[in-house]
Coordinates of C-alpha atoms in Angstrom, one line a residue:
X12 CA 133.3 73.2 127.7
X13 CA 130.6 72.6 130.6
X14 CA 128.7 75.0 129.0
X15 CA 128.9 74.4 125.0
X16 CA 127.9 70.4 126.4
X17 CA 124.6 72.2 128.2
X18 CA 124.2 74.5 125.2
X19 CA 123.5 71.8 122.8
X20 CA 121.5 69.8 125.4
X21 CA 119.2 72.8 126.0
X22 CA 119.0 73.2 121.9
X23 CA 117.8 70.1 121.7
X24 CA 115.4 69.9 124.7
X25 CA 114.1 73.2 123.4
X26 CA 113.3 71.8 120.0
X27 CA 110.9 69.2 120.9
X28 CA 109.5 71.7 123.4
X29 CA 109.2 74.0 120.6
X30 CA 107.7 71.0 118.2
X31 CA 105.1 70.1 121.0
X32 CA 103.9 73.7 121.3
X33 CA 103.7 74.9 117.8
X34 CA 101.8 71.7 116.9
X35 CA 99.4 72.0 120.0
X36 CA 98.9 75.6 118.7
X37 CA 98.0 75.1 115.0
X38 CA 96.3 71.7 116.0
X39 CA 92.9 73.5 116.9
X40 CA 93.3 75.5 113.9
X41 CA 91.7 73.0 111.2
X42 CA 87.9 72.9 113.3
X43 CA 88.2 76.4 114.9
X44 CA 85.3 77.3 113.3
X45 CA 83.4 73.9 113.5
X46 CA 83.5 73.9 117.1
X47 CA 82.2 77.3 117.4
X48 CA 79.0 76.0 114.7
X49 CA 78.3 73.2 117.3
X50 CA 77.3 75.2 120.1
X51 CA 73.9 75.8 118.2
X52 CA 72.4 76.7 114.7
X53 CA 74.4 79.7 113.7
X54 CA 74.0 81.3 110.5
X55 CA 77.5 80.6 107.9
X56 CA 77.6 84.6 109.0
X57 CA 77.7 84.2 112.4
X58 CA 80.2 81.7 112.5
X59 CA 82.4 83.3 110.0
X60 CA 82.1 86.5 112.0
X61 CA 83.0 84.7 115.2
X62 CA 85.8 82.0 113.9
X63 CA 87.8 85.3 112.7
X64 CA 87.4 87.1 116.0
X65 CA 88.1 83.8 118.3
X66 CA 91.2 83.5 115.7
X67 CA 92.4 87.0 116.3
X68 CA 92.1 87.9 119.5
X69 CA 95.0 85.5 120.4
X70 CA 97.3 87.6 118.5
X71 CA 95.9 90.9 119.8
X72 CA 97.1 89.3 123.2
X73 CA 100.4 88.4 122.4
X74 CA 100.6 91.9 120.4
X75 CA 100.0 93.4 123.8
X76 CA 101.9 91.2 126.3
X77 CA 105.1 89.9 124.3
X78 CA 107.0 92.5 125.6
X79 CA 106.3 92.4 129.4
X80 CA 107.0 88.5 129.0
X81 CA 110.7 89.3 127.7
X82 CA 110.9 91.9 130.2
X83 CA 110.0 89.7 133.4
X84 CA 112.2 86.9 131.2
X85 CA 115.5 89.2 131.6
X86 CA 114.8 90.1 135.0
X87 CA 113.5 86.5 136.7
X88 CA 115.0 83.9 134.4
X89 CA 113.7 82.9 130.8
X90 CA 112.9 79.1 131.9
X91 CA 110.9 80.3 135.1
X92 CA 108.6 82.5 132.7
X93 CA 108.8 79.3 130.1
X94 CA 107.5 76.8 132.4
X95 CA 104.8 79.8 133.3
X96 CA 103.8 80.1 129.7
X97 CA 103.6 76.3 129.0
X98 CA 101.4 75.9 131.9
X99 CA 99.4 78.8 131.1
X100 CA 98.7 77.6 127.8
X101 CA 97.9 74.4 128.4
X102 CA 95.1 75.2 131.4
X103 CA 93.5 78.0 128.8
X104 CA 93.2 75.0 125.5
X105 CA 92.3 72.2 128.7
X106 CA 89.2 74.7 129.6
X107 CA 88.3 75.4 125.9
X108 CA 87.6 71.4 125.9
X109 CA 84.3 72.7 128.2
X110 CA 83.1 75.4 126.8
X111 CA 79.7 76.0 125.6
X112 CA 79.6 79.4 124.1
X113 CA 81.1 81.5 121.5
X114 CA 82.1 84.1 124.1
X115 CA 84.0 81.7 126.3
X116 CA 85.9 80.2 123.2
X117 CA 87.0 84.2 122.4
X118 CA 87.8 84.8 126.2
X119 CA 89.7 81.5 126.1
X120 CA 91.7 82.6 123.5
X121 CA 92.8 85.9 124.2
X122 CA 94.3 84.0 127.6
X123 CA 96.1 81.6 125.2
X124 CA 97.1 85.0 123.6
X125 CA 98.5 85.8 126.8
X126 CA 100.6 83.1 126.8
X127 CA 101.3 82.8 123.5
X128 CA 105.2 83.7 124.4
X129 CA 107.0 80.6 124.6
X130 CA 109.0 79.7 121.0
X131 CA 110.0 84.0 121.1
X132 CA 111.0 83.0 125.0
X133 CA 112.8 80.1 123.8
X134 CA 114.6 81.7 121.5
X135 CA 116.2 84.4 123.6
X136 CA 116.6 81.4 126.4
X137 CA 118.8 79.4 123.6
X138 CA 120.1 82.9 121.7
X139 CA 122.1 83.9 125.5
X140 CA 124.2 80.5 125.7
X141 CA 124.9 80.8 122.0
X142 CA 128.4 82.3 120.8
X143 CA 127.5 85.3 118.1
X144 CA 129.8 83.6 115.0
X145 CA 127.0 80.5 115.2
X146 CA 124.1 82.4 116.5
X147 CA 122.3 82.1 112.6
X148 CA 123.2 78.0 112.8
X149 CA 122.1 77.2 116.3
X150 CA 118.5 79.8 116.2
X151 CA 118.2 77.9 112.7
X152 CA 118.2 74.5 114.0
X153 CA 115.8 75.6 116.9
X154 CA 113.2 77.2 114.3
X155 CA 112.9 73.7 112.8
X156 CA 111.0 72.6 115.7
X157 CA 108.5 74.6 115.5
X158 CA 108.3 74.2 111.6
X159 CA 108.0 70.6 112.2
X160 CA 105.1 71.2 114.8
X161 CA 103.2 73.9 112.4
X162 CA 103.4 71.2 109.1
X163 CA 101.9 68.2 111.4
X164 CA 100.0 70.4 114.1
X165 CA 97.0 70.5 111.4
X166 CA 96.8 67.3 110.2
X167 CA 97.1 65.8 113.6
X168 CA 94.7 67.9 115.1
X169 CA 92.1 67.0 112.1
X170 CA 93.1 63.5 112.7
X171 CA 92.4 63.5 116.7
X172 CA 88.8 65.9 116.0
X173 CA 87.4 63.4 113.1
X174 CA 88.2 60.2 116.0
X175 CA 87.5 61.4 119.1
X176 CA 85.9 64.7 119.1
X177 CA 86.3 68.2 119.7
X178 CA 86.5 68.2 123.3
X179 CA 89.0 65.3 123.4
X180 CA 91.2 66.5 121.2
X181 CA 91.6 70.3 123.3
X182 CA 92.5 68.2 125.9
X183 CA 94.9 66.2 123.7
X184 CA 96.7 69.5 123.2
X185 CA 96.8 70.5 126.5
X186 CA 98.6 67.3 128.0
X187 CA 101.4 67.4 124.7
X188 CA 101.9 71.3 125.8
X189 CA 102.3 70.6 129.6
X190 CA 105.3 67.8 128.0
X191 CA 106.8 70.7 127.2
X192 CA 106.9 72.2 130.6
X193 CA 108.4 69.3 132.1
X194 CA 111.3 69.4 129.1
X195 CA 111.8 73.1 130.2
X196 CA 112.1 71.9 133.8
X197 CA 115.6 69.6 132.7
X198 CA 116.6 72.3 131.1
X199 CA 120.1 74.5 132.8
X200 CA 119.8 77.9 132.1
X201 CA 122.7 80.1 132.1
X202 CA 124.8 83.0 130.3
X203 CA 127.6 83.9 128.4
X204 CA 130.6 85.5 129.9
X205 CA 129.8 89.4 129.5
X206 CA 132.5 91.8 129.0
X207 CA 133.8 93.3 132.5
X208 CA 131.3 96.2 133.0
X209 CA 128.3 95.5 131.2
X210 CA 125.0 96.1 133.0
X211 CA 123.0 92.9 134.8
X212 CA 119.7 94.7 134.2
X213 CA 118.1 97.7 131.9
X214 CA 115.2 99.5 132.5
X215 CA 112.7 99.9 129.9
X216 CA 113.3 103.7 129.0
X217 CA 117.6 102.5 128.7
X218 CA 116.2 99.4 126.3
X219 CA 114.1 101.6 124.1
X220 CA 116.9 104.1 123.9
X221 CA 119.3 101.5 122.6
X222 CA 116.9 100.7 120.4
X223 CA 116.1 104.5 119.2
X224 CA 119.6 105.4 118.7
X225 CA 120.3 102.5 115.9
X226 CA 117.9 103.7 112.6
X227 CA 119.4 100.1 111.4
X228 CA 118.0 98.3 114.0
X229 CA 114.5 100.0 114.0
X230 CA 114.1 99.2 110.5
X231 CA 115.0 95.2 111.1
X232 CA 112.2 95.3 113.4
X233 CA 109.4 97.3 111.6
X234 CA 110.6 95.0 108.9
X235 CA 109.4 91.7 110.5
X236 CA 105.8 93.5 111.2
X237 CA 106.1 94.0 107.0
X238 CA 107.4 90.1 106.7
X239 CA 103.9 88.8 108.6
X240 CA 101.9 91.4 106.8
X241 CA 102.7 89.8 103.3
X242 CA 103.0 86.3 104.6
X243 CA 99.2 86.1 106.2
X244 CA 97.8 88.5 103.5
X245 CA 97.6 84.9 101.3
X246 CA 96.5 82.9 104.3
X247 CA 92.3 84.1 104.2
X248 CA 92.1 83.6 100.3
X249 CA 94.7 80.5 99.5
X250 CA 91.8 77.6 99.9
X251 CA 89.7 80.0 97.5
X252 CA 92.4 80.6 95.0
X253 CA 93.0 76.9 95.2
X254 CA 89.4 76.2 94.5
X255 CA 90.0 78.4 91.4
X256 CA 93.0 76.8 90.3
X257 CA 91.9 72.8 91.0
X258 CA 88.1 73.0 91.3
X259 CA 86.0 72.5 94.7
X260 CA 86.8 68.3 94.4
X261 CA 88.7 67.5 97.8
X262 CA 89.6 71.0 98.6
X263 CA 90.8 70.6 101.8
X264 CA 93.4 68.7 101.2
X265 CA 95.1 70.5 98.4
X266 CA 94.5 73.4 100.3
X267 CA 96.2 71.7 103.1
X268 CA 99.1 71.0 100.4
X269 CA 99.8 74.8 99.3
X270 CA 100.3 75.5 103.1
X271 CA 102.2 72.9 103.6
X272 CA 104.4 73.3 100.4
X273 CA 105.7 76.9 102.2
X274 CA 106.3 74.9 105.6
X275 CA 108.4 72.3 103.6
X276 CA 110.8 74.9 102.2
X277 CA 110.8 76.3 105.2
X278 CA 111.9 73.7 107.0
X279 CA 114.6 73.0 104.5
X280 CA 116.4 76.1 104.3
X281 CA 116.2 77.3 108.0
X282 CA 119.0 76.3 109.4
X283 CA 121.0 76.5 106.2
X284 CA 120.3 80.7 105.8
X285 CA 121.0 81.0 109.4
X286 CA 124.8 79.4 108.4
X287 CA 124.7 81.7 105.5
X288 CA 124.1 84.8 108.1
X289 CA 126.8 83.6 110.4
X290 CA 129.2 83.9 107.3
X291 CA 128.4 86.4 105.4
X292 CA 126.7 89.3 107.6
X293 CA 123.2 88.6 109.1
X294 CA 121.3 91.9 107.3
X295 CA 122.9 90.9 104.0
X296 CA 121.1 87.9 103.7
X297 CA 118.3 88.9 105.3
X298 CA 117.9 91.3 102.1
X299 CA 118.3 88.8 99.5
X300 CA 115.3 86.7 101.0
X301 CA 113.4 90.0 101.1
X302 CA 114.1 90.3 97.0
X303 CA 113.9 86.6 96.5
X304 CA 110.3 86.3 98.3
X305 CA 109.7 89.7 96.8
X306 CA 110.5 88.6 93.1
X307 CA 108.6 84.9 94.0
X308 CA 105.3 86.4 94.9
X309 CA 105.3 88.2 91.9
X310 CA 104.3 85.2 89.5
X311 CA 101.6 84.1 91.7
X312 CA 99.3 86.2 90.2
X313 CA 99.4 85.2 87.1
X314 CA 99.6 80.9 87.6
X315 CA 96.9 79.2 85.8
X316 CA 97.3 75.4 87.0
X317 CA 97.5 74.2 90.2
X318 CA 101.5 72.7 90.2
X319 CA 102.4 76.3 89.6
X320 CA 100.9 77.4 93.2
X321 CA 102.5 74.2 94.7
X322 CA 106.2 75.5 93.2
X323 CA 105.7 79.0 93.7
X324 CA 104.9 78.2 97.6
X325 CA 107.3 75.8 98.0
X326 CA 110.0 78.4 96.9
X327 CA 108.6 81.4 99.4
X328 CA 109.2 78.8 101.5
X329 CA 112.5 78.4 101.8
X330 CA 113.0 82.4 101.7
X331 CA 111.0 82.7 104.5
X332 CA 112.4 80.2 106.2
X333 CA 115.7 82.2 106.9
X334 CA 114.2 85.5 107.6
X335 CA 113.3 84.8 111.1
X336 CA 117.0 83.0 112.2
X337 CA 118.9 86.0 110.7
X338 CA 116.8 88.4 112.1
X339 CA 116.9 86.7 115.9
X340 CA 121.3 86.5 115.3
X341 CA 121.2 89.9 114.1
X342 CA 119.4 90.9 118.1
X343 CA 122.0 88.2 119.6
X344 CA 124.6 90.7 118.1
X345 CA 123.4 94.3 118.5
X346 CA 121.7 93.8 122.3
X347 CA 123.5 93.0 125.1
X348 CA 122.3 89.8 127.0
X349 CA 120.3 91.4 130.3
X350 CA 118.3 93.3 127.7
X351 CA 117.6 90.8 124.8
X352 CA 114.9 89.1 126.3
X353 CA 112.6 92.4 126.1
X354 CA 113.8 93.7 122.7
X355 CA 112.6 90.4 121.7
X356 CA 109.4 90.6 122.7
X357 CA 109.3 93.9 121.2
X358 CA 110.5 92.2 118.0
X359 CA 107.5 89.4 118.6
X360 CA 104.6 92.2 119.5
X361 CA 105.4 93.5 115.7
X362 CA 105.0 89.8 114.1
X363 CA 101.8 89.4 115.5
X364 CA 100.8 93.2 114.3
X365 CA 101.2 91.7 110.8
X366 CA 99.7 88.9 111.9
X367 CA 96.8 90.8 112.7
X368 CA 97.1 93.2 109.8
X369 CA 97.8 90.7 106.9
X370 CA 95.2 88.6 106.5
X371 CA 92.4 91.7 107.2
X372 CA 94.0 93.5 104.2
X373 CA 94.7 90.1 102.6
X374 CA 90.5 89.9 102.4
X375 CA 90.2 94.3 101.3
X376 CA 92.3 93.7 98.8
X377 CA 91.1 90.4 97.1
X378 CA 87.1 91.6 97.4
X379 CA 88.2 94.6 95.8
X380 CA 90.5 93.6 93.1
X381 CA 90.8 90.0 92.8
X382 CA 93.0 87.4 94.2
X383 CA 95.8 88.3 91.9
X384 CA 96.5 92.0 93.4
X385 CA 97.0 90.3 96.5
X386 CA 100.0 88.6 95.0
X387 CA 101.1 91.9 93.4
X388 CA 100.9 94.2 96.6
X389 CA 102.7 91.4 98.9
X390 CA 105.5 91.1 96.3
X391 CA 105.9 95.2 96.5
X392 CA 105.9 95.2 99.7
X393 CA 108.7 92.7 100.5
X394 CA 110.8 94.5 97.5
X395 CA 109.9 97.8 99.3
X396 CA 111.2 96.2 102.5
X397 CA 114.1 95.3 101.0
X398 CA 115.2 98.0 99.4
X399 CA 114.8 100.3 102.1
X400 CA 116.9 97.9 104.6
X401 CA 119.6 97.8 101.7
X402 CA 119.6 102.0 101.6
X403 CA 119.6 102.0 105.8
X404 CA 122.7 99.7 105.7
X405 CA 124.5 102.1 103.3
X406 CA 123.2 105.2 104.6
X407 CA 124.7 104.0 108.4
X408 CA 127.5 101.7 106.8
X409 CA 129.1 101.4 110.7
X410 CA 125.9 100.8 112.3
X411 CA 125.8 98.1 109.8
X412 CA 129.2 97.0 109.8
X413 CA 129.2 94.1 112.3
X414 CA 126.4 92.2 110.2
X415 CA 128.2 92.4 106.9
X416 CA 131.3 92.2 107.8

């Protein structure tokens, strides 16, 4: 009892953590490239060039680092390293407030790359004091934080950069994001009972074994590398295909609107396909929202008015919104605890590979053949995905057994 009361006090600790750092994280996004045009007179080249390294290098970081995080996590406590990462994060966007170069924005960044571990962390820190039967519900509920922060994070940080400058609003960020250190502090970490037995600690040759030995399991993860790759192929040429769709008349904002139309069905949905999961088997619903996304990308090629973009995100939305709850239960279930934190961050290094990959071949694909292949190519993809995680959980029906049972 001591410990469902502390579970459900961390979950909701966690979620404003989790709000304060998404939105500190997507805040900066908006005048990325504006800050980097006011160190001097750039060419639109240069800054283009730059803004797209400065924005990727953070996830070349994470790419790199997520796993050692989840490792040191299992082995030292998750809400030691979580008050590490908050901190961490917060000193690298204080000093971007000071810099006056492109190079120490992009060296800046990859350090907030670095520590660019925290909602993952949080998640296995949560996922450990959470039964299995209502892992989907609980990691659900959590995810709507950091919805909540990605849908405001932008408009805020516009907001704060419009009244008070640049500089002032980095260091905005930076005091919101140490908030969320101080919520980790009050936070009680603790375990669930483990069978009589069970290892306190793997190495990292015994974790990727586990991992290795369950084709299932590989294919859940390679499948959330495939998930970012179609979601962040639209990101680069969304405000253009908006401009198509409405005309160049107050672009921003109804740019702003088809992003946010995907973070509102998002939000929606999240906890209730993480329910769904708990219910019905966590890899069966996880392939319905690959067909449903898959099916609702499809039309986005061919919309012709701007309401049509609006219903078609919306709608991606709320499939997407489950895909990342089912897919943290489904880990809650297949790893033991002392091991979870690093097959997470495994599982977190692949999402920011997409993230890397997606919007590059987003850009190939729409120079080459037009915004509307994009749409096409994303929606085979996530069918693709789909169907092969459908034929992996037949093929290895008792590998498969506990989520669809």
């Amino acid at each position: 009892m001591e410990n469902q009361q502390y579970s459900k006090r961390n979950l909701g600790i966690m979620w404003f953590a989790n709000f304060f750092i998404s939105a500190c994280m997507t805040m900066v996004l908006p005048f990325l490239s504006l800050y980097i045009e006011s160190f001097g007179q750039y060419s639109p080249e240069f800054v283009q060039h730059w803004s797209g390294l400065c924005f990727s290098v953070t996830f070349v970081a994470a790419f790199l680092f997520s796993p050692i995080w989840g490792k040191i996590g299992d082995k030292f406590g998750r809400k030691t390293i979580l008050i590490i990462l908050a901190i961490g994060l917060g000193i690298s966007i204080f000093l971007m407030s000071f810099a006056n170069s492109v190079w120490e924005v992009f060296i800046l960044r990859f350090f907030t790359g670095f520590f660019t571990g925290f909602i993952p962390m949080s998640q296995a820190f949560i996922s450990t004091q959470t039964p299995k039967k209502v892992a989907g519900k609980v990691l659900g509920t959590l995810q709507t934080g950091s919805i909540t922060g990605a849908l405001i994070g932008p408009l805020l940080g516009g907001v704060l950069a419009d009244s008070f400058g640049y500089g002032a609003t980095f260091r905005f960020t930076s005091l919101a994001i140490f908030i969320s250190a101080i919520l980790v502090f009050t936070t009680k970490e603790f375990v669930l009972p483990v069978q009589k037995g069970t290892k306190s600690s793997y190495t990292s040759k015994e974790v990727l074994a586990h991992i290795l030995k369950n084709p299932v399991f590989i294919t859940v993860l390679l499948i959330s590398a495939f998930i970012q790759i179609a979601h962040f192929s639209i990101q680069p040429i969304l405000s253009l295909y908006v401009s198509d769709l409405h005309g160049p008349e107050n672009i921003a904002f109804f740019a702003g609107l088809a992003f946010s139309a995907a973070g509102l069905g998002n939000l929606l949905m999240a906890r209730k396909w993480g329910e769904m999961g708990d219910r019905s088997g966590h890899l069966k619903v996880l392939v319905i929202l690959l067909f449903i996304a898959g099916i609702i990308y499809f039309p986005g090629g061919f919309v012709n008015q701007y309401w049509q973009l609006l219903i078609i995100r919306f709608i991606l939305g709320v499939a997407i919104g489950g895909m990342v709850p089912v897919r943290i239960a489904y880990i809650r279930q297949e790893v033991p605890i002392a091991m979870q934190g690093e097959v997470m961050g495994y599982e977190t290094s692949l999402r920011f590979l997409g993230n890397i990959i997606g919007p590059a071949l987003g850009g190939i694909i729409a120079g080459n053949f037009g915004f509307s292949m994009v749409f096409f190519s994303t929606s085979f993809l996530l069918l693709a995905s789909g169907i092969f995680l459908f034929a992996m959980m037949h093929r290895h029906p008792k590998l498969s057994k506990q989520s669809i049972s």
